[in-house]
CSV table of C-alpha atoms in Angstrom, one decimal:
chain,number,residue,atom,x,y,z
A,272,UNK,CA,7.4,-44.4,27.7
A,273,UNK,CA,9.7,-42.4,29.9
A,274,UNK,CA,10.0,-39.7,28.0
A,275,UNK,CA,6.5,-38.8,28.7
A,276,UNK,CA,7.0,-37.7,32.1
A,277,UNK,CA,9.4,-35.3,30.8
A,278,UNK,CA,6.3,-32.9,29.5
A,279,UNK,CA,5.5,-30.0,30.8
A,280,UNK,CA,2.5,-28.2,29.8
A,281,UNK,CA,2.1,-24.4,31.0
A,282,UNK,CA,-1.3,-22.9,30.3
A,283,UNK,CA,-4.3,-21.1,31.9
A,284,UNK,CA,-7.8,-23.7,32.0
A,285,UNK,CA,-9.8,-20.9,30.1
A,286,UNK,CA,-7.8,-20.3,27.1
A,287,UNK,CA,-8.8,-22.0,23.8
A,288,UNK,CA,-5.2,-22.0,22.4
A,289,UNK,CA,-4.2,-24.4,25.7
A,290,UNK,CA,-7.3,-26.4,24.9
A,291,UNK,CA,-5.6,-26.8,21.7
A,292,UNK,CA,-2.7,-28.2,23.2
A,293,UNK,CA,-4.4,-30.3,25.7
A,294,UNK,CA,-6.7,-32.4,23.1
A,295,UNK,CA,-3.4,-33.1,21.6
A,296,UNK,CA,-1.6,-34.6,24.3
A,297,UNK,CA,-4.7,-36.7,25.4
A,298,UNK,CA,-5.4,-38.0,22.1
A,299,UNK,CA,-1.5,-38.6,21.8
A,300,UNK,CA,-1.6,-40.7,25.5
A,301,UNK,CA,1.2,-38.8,26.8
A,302,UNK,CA,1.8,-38.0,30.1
A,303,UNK,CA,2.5,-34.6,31.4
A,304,UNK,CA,2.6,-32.0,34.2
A,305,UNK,CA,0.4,-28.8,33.8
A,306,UNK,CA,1.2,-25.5,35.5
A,307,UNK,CA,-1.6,-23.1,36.0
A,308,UNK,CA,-0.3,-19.4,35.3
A,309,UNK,CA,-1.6,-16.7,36.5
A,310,UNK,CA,-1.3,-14.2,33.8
A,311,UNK,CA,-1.4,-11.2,36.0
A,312,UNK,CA,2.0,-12.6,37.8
A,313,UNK,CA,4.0,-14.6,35.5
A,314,UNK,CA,6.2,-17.4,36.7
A,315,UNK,CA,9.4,-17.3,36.6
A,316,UNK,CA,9.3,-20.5,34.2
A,317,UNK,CA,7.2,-19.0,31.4
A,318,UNK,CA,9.0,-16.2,31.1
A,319,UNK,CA,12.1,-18.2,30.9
A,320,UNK,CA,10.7,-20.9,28.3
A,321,UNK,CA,8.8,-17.9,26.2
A,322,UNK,CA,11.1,-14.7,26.4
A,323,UNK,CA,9.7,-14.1,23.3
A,324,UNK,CA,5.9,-14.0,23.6
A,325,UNK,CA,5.7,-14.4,27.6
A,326,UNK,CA,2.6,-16.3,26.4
A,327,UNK,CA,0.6,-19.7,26.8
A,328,UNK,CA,0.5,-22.7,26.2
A,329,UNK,CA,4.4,-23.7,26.5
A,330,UNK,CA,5.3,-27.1,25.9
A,331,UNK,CA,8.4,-28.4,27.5
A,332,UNK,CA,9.9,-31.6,26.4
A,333,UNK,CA,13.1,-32.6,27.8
A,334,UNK,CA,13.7,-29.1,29.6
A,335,UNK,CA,12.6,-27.8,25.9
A,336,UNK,CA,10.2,-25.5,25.3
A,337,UNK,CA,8.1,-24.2,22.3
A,338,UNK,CA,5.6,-21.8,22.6
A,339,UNK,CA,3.1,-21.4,19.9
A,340,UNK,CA,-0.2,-23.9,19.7
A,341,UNK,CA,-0.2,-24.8,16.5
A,342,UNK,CA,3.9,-25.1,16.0
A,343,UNK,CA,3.1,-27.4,19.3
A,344,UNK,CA,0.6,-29.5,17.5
A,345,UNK,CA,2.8,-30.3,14.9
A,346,UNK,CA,5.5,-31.0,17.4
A,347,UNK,CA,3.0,-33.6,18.9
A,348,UNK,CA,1.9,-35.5,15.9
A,349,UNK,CA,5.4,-35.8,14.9
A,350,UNK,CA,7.0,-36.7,18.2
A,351,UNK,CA,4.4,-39.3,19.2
A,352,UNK,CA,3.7,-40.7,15.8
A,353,UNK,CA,2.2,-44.0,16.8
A,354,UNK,CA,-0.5,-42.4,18.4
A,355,UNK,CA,-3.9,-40.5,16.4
A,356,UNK,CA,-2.5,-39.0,13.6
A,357,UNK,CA,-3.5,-35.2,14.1
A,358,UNK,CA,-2.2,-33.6,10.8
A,359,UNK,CA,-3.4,-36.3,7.2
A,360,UNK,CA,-0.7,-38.1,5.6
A,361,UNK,CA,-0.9,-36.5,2.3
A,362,UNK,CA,1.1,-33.1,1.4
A,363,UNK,CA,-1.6,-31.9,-0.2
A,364,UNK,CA,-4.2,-32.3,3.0
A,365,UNK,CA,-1.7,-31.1,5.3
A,366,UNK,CA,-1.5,-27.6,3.3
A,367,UNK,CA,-5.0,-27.3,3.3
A,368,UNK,CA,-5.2,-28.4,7.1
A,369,UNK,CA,-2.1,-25.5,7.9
A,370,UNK,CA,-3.9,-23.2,5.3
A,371,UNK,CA,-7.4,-23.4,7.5
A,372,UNK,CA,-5.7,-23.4,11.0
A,373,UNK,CA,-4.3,-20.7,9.8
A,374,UNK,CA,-7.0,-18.8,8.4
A,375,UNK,CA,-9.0,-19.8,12.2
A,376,UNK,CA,-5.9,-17.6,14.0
A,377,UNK,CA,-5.6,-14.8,11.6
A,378,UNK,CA,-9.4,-14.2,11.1
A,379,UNK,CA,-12.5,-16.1,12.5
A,380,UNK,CA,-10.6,-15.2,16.4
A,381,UNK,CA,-9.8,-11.4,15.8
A,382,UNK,CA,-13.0,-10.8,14.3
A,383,UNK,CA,-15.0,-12.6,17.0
A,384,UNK,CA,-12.9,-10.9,19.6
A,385,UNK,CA,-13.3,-7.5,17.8
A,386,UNK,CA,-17.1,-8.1,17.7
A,387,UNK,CA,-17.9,-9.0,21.0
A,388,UNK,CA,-15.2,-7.0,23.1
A,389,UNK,CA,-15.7,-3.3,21.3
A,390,UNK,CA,-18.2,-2.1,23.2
A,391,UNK,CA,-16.9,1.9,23.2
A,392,UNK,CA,-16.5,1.6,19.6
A,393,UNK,CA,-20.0,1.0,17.7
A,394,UNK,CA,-18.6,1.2,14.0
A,395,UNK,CA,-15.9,-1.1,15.4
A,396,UNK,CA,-18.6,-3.5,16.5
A,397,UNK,CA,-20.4,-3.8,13.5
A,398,UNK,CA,-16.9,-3.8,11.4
A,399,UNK,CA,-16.2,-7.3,13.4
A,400,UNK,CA,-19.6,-8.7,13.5
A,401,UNK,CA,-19.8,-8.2,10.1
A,402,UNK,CA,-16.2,-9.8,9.3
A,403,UNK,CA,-17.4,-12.7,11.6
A,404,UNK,CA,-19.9,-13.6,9.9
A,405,UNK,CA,-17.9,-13.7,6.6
A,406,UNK,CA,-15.3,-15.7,8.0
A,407,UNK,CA,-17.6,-18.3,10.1
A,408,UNK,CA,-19.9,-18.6,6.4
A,409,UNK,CA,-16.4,-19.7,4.9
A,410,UNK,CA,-15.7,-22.4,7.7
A,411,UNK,CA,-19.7,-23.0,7.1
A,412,UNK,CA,-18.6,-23.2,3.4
A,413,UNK,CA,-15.2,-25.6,4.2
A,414,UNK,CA,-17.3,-27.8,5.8
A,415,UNK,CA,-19.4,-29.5,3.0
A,416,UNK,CA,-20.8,-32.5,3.8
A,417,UNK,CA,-18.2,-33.6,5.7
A,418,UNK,CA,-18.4,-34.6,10.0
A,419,UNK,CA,-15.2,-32.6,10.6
A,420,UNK,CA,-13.1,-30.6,8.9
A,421,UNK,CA,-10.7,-33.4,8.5
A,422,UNK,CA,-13.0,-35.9,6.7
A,423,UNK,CA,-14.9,-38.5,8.5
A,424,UNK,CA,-11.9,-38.6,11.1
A,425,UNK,CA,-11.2,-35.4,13.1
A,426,UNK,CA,-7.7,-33.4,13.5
A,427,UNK,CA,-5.7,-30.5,13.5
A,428,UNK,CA,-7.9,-28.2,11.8
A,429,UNK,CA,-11.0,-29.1,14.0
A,430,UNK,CA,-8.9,-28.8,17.2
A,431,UNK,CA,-7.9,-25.9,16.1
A,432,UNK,CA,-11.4,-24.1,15.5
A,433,UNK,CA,-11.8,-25.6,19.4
A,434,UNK,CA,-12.5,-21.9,19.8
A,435,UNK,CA,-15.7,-21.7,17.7
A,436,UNK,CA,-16.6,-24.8,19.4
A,437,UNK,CA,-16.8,-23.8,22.5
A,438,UNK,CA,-15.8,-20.3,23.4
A,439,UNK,CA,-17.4,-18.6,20.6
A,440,UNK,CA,-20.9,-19.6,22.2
A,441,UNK,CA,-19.9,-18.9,25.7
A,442,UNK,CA,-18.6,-14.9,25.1
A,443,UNK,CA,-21.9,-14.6,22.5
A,444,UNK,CA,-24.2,-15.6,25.1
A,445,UNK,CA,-22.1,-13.1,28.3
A,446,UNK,CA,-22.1,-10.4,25.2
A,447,UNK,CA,-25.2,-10.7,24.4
A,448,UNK,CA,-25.0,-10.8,20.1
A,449,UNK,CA,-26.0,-14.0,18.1
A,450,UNK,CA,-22.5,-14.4,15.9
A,451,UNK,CA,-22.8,-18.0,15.8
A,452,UNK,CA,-26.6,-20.0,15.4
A,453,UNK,CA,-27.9,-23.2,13.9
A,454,UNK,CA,-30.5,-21.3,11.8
A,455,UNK,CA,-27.2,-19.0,10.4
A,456,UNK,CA,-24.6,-21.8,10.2
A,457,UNK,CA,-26.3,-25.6,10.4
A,458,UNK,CA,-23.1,-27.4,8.9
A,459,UNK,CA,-21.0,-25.8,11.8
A,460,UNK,CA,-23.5,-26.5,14.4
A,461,UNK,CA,-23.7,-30.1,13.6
A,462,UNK,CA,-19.8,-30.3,13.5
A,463,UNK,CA,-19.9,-28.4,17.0
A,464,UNK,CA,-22.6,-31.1,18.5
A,465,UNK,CA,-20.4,-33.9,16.9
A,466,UNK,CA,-16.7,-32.2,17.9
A,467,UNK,CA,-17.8,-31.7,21.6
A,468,UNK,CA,-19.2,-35.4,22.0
A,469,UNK,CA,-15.9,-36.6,21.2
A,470,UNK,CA,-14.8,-38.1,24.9
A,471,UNK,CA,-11.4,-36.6,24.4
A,472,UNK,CA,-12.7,-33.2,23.8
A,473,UNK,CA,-15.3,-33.1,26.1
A,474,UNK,CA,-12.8,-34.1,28.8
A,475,UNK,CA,-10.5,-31.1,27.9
A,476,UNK,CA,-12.7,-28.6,27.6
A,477,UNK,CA,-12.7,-26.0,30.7
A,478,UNK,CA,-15.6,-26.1,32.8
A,479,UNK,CA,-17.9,-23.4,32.0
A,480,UNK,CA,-19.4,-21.4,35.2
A,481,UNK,CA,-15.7,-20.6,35.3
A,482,UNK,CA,-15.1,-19.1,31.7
A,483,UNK,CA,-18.9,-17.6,31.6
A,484,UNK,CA,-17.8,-15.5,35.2
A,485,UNK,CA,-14.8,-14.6,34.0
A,486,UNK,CA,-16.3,-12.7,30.5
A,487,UNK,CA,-18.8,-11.5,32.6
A,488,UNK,CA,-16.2,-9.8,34.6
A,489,UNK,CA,-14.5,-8.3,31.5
A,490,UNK,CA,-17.9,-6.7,29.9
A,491,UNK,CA,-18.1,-5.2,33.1
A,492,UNK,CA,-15.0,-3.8,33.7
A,493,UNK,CA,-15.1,-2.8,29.8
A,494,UNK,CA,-18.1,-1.1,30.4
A,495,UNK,CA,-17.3,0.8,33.7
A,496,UNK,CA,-14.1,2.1,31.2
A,497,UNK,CA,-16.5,3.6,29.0
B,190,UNK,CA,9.7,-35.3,-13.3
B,191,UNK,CA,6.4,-35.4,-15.3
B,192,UNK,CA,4.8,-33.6,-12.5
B,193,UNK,CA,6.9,-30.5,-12.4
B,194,UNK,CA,5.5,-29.8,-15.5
B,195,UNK,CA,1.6,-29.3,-13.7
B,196,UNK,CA,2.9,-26.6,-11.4
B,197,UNK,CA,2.2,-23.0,-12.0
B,198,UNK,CA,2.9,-20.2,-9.4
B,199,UNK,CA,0.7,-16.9,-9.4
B,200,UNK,CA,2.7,-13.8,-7.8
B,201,UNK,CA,4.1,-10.4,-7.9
B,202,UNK,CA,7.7,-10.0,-8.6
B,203,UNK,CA,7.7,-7.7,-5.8
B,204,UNK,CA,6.5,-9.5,-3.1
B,205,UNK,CA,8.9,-10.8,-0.2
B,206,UNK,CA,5.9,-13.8,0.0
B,207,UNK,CA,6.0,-14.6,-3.6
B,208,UNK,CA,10.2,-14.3,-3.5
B,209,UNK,CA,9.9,-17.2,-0.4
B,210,UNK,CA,8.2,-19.5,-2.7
B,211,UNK,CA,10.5,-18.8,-5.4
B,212,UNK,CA,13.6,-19.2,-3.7
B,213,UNK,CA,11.9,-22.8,-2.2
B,214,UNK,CA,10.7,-24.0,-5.9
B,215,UNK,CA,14.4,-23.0,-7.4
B,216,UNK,CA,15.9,-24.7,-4.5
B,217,UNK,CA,14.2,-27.9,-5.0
B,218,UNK,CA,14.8,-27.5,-9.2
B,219,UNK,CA,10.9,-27.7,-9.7
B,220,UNK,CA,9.8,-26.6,-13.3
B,221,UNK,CA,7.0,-24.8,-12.6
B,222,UNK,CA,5.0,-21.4,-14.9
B,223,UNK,CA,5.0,-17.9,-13.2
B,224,UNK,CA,1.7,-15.9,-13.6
B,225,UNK,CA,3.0,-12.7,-12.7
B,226,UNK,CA,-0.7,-10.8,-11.3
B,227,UNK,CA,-1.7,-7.5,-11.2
B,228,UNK,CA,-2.9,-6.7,-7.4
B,229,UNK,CA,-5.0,-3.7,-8.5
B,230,UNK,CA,-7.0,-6.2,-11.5
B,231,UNK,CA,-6.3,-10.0,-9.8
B,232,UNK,CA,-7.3,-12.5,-13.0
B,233,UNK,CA,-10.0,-15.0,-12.7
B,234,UNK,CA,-7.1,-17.6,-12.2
B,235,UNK,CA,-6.1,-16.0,-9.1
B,236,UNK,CA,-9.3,-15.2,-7.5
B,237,UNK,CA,-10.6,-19.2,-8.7
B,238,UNK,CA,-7.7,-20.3,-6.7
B,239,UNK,CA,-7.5,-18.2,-3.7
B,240,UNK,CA,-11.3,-17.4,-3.1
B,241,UNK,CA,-10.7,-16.7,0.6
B,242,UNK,CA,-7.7,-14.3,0.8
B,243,UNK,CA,-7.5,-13.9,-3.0
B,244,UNK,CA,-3.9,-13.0,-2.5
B,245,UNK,CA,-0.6,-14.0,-3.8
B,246,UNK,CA,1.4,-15.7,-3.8
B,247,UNK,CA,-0.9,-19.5,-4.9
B,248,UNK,CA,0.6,-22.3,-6.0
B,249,UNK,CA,-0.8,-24.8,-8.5
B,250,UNK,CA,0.1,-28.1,-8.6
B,251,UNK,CA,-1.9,-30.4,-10.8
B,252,UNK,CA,-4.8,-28.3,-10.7
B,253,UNK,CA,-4.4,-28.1,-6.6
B,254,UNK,CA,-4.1,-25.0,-5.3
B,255,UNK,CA,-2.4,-24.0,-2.1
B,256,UNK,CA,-2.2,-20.5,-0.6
B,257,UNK,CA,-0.1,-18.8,2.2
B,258,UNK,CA,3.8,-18.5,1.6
B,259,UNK,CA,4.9,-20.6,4.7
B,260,UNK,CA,2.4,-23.3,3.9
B,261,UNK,CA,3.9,-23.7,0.1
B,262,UNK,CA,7.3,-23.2,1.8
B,263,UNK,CA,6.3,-26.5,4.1
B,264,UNK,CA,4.6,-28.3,1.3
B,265,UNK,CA,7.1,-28.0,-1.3
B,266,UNK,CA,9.7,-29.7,1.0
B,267,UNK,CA,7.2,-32.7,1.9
B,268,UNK,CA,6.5,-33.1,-2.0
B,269,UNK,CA,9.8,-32.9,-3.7
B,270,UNK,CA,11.2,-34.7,-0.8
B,271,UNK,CA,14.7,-35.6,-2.6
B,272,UNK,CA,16.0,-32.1,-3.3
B,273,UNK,CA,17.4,-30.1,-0.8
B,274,UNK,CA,15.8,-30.1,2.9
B,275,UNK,CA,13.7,-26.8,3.5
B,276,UNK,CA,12.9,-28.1,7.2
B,277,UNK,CA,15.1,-29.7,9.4
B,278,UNK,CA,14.9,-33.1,9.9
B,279,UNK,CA,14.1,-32.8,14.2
B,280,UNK,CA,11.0,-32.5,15.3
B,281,UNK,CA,12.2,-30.0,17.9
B,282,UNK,CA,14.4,-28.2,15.0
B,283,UNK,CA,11.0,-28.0,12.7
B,284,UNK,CA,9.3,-26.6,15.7
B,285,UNK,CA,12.1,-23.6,16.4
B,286,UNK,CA,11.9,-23.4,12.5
B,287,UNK,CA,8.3,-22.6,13.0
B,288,UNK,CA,8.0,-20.7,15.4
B,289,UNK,CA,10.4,-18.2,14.1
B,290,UNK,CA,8.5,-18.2,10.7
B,291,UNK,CA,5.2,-16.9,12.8
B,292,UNK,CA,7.9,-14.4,14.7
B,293,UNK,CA,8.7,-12.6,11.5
B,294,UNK,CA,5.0,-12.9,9.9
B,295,UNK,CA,3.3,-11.6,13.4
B,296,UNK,CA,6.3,-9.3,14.4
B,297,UNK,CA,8.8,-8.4,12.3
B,298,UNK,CA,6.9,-7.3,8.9
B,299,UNK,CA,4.1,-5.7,10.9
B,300,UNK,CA,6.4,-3.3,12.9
B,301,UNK,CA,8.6,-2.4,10.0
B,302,UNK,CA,5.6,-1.9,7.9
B,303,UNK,CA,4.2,0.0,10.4
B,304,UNK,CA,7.3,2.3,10.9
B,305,UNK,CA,7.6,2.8,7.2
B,306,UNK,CA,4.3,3.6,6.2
B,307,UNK,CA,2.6,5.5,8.8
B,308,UNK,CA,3.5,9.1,7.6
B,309,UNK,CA,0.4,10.9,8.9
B,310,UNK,CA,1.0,9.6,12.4
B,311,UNK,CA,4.1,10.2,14.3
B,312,UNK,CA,3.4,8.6,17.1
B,313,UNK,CA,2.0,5.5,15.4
B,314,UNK,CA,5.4,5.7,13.4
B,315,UNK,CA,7.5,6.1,16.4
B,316,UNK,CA,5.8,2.9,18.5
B,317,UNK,CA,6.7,1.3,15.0
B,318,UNK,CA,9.9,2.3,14.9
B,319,UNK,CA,10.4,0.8,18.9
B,320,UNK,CA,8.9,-2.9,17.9
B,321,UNK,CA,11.1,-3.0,14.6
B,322,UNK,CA,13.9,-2.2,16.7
B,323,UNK,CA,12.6,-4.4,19.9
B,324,UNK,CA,11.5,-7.8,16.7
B,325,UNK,CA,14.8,-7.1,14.7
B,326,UNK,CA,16.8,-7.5,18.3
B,327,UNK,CA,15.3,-10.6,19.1
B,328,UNK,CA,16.2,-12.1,15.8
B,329,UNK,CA,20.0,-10.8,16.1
B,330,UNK,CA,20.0,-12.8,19.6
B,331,UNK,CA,18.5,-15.6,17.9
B,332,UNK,CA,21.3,-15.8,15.6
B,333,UNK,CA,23.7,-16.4,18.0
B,334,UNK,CA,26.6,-17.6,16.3
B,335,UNK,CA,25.4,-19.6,13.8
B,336,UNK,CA,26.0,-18.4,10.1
B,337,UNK,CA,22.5,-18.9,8.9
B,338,UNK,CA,18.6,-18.9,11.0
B,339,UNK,CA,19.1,-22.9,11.1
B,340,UNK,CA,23.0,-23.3,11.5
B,341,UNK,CA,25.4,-24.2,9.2
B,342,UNK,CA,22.6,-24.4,6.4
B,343,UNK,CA,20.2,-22.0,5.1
B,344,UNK,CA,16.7,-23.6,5.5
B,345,UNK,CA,13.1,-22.1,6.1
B,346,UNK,CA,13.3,-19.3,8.7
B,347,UNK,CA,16.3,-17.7,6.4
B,348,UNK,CA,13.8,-18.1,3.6
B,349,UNK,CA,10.8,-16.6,5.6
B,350,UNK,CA,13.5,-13.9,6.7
B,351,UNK,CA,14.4,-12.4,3.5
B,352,UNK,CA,12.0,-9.7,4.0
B,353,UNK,CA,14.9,-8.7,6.4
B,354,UNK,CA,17.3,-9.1,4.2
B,355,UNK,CA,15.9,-7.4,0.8
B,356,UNK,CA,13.0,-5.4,1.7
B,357,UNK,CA,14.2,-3.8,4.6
B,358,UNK,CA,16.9,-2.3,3.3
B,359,UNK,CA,15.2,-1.1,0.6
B,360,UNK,CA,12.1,0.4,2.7
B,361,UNK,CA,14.1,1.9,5.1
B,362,UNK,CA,16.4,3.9,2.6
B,363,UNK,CA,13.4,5.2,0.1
B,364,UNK,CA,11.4,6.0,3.8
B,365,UNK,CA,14.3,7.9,5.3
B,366,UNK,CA,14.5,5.5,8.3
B,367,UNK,CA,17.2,3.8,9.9
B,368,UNK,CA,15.4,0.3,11.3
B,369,UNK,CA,18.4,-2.1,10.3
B,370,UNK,CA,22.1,-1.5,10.2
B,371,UNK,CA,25.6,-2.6,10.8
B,372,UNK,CA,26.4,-0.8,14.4
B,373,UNK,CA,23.0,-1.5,15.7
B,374,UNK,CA,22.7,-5.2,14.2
B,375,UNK,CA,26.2,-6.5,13.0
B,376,UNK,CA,25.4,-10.5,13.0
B,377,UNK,CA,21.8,-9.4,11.1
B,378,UNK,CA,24.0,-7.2,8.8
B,379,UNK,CA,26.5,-10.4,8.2
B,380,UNK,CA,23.5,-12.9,7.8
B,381,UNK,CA,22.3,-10.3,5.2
B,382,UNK,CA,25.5,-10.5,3.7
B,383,UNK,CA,25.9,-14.3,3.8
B,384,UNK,CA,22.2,-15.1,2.4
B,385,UNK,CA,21.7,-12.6,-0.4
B,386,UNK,CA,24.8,-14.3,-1.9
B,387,UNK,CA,23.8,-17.6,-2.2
B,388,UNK,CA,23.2,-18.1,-5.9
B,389,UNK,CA,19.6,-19.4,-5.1
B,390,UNK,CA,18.8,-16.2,-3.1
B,391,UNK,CA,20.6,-13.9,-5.5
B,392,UNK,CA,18.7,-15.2,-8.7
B,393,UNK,CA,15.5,-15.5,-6.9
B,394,UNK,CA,15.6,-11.5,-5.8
B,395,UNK,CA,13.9,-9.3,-7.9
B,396,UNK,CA,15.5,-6.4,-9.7
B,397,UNK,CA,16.0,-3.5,-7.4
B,398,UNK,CA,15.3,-0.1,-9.0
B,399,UNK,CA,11.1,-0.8,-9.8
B,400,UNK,CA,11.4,-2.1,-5.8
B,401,UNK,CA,12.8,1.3,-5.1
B,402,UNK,CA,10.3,3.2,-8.0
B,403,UNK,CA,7.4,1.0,-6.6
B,404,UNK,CA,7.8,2.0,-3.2
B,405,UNK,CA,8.9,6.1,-3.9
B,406,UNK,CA,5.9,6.4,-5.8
B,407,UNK,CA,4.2,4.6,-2.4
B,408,UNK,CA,5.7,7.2,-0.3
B,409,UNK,CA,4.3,10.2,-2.5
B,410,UNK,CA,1.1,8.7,-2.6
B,411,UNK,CA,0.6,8.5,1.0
B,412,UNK,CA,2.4,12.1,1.6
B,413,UNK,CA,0.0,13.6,-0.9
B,414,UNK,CA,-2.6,12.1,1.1
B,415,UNK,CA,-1.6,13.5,4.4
């Protein structure tokens, strides 16, 4: 289609909310253009297609843009609609896939990040690995007995939790804390073995040397600020 | 419809989330029973439903329960398809529509909040008075000239925004602040204007003075507490 080649896709390679994005638009088949930011010196571009939120991943689709990874998957699935249907066809599933998306933004990613990056702060520590666990035992708990969070077919919900996937054991491992373990949580570390074999996520995940250097640069410089 | 009959809605009358869902189920004409909780002893009902956040507002719909006021707002439009359109009909005009949903959930009701209700701090008060001033701005530009958030018709990010247009007011006048007004934001204060008198909007509103009691006796509490 030749509107594919009118995609632009700003994001940084380590970020899990540009992961987000990226499954979409492979699993979708659409072509596009990615620009590496450099968050530290923002291009003239992002700031101009996200005044609001200077922020990645941008999407820009026939000059464009919206910002926002979730608003972007929904843009996706209903732009390219004859591709893998991302969100279920049913009302009702779509609220509870929205509802659990959701709930992955506002509290299994704070909490993690509050747990792992607080290291002045040892009541704050414990406040977030404590609230981590509660919100990775209700995923745990969402989970059932299904194979993804969508059913037997995966979608927006388990690209969205992309994070716990795959960053959440990266930055537990440089961090040293065991948030996330197969003893703790078997129902989400079988979905994590069967949600990273997927060829199209295991193709748009980040490599790791990469991510592991880079949060071992950041518990470094957090500690020297101590 | 048979099925309007199955829907019951838990809330507060006093809740700009609840008043969103109400305004949407009024919209559509949806028959539906109002559980009106009490936040400080939540009934079974409400914690059964909403086990995770076990907040208001929930609705019920043949024994389904959804949670999360934007989510409702999205998936009473894509039940009751035939009543009046919530979401726009463009992908790219669903997108804007959310994404300036998340804008006033992430940055207009935190700031405001924050500006309001952070007596013991005054310099927690005064960064909250900057970002209500710096998310209230943003929305004025994103008004442009259009009579409502989504053009000619009201729709979901006028819906989402009536926190701006009813709460605010209130808050800032019982908190002694002056967040939102005609000089500073004169297409806000003529959207204001415009939306509160819709008959939908002005029968969904709850009554003013236990707003006003409700959040004077707030504001003693918290002095007290100083």
């Amino acid at each position: 289609m030749a509107e594919d080649h009118a995609v632009k896709f700003f994001g940084v390679t380590g970020s899990p909310f540009v992961c987000r994005v990226k499954i979409a638009l492979e699993l979708k088949g659409v072509e596009y253009k990615f620009f590496e930011e450099d968050l530290k010196n923002k291009s003239e571009l992002l700031l101009k297609y996200n005044p609001v939120h200077k922020k990645v991943p941008v999407l820009v689709h026939n000059e464009k843009p919206i910002a926002e990874s979730l608003v972007i998957l929904e843009y996706i699935d209903e732009t390219w609609k004859s591709g893998y249907p991302i969100l279920p066809a049913e009302p009702y599933d779509r609220a509870l896939a929205r509802f659990w998306s959701k709930f992955i933004d506002d509290k299994v990613i704070p909490s993690v990040w509050k747990a792992a990056w607080t290291l002045g702060d040892q009541k704050e520590r414990e406040k977030g690995i404590e609230e981590s666990y509660e919100a990775l035992q209700i995923l745990e708990n969402e989970l059932k007995d299904k194979k993804f969070f969508g059913g037997d077919k995966f979608g927006f919900v388990d690209i969205a939790a992309v994070f716990v996937a795959f960053w959440v054991p990266i930055v537990q491992e440089v961090v040293g804390l065991k948030l996330l373990s197969g003893e703790k949580f078997p129902k989400l570390d079988n979905w994590i073995q069967e949600f990273t074999n997927l060829p199209v996520v295991k193709e748009s995940l980040p490599p790791k040397e990469p991510l592991v250097a880079f949060f071992k640069a950041r518990l470094q410089s957090l500690a020297a600020a101590k």
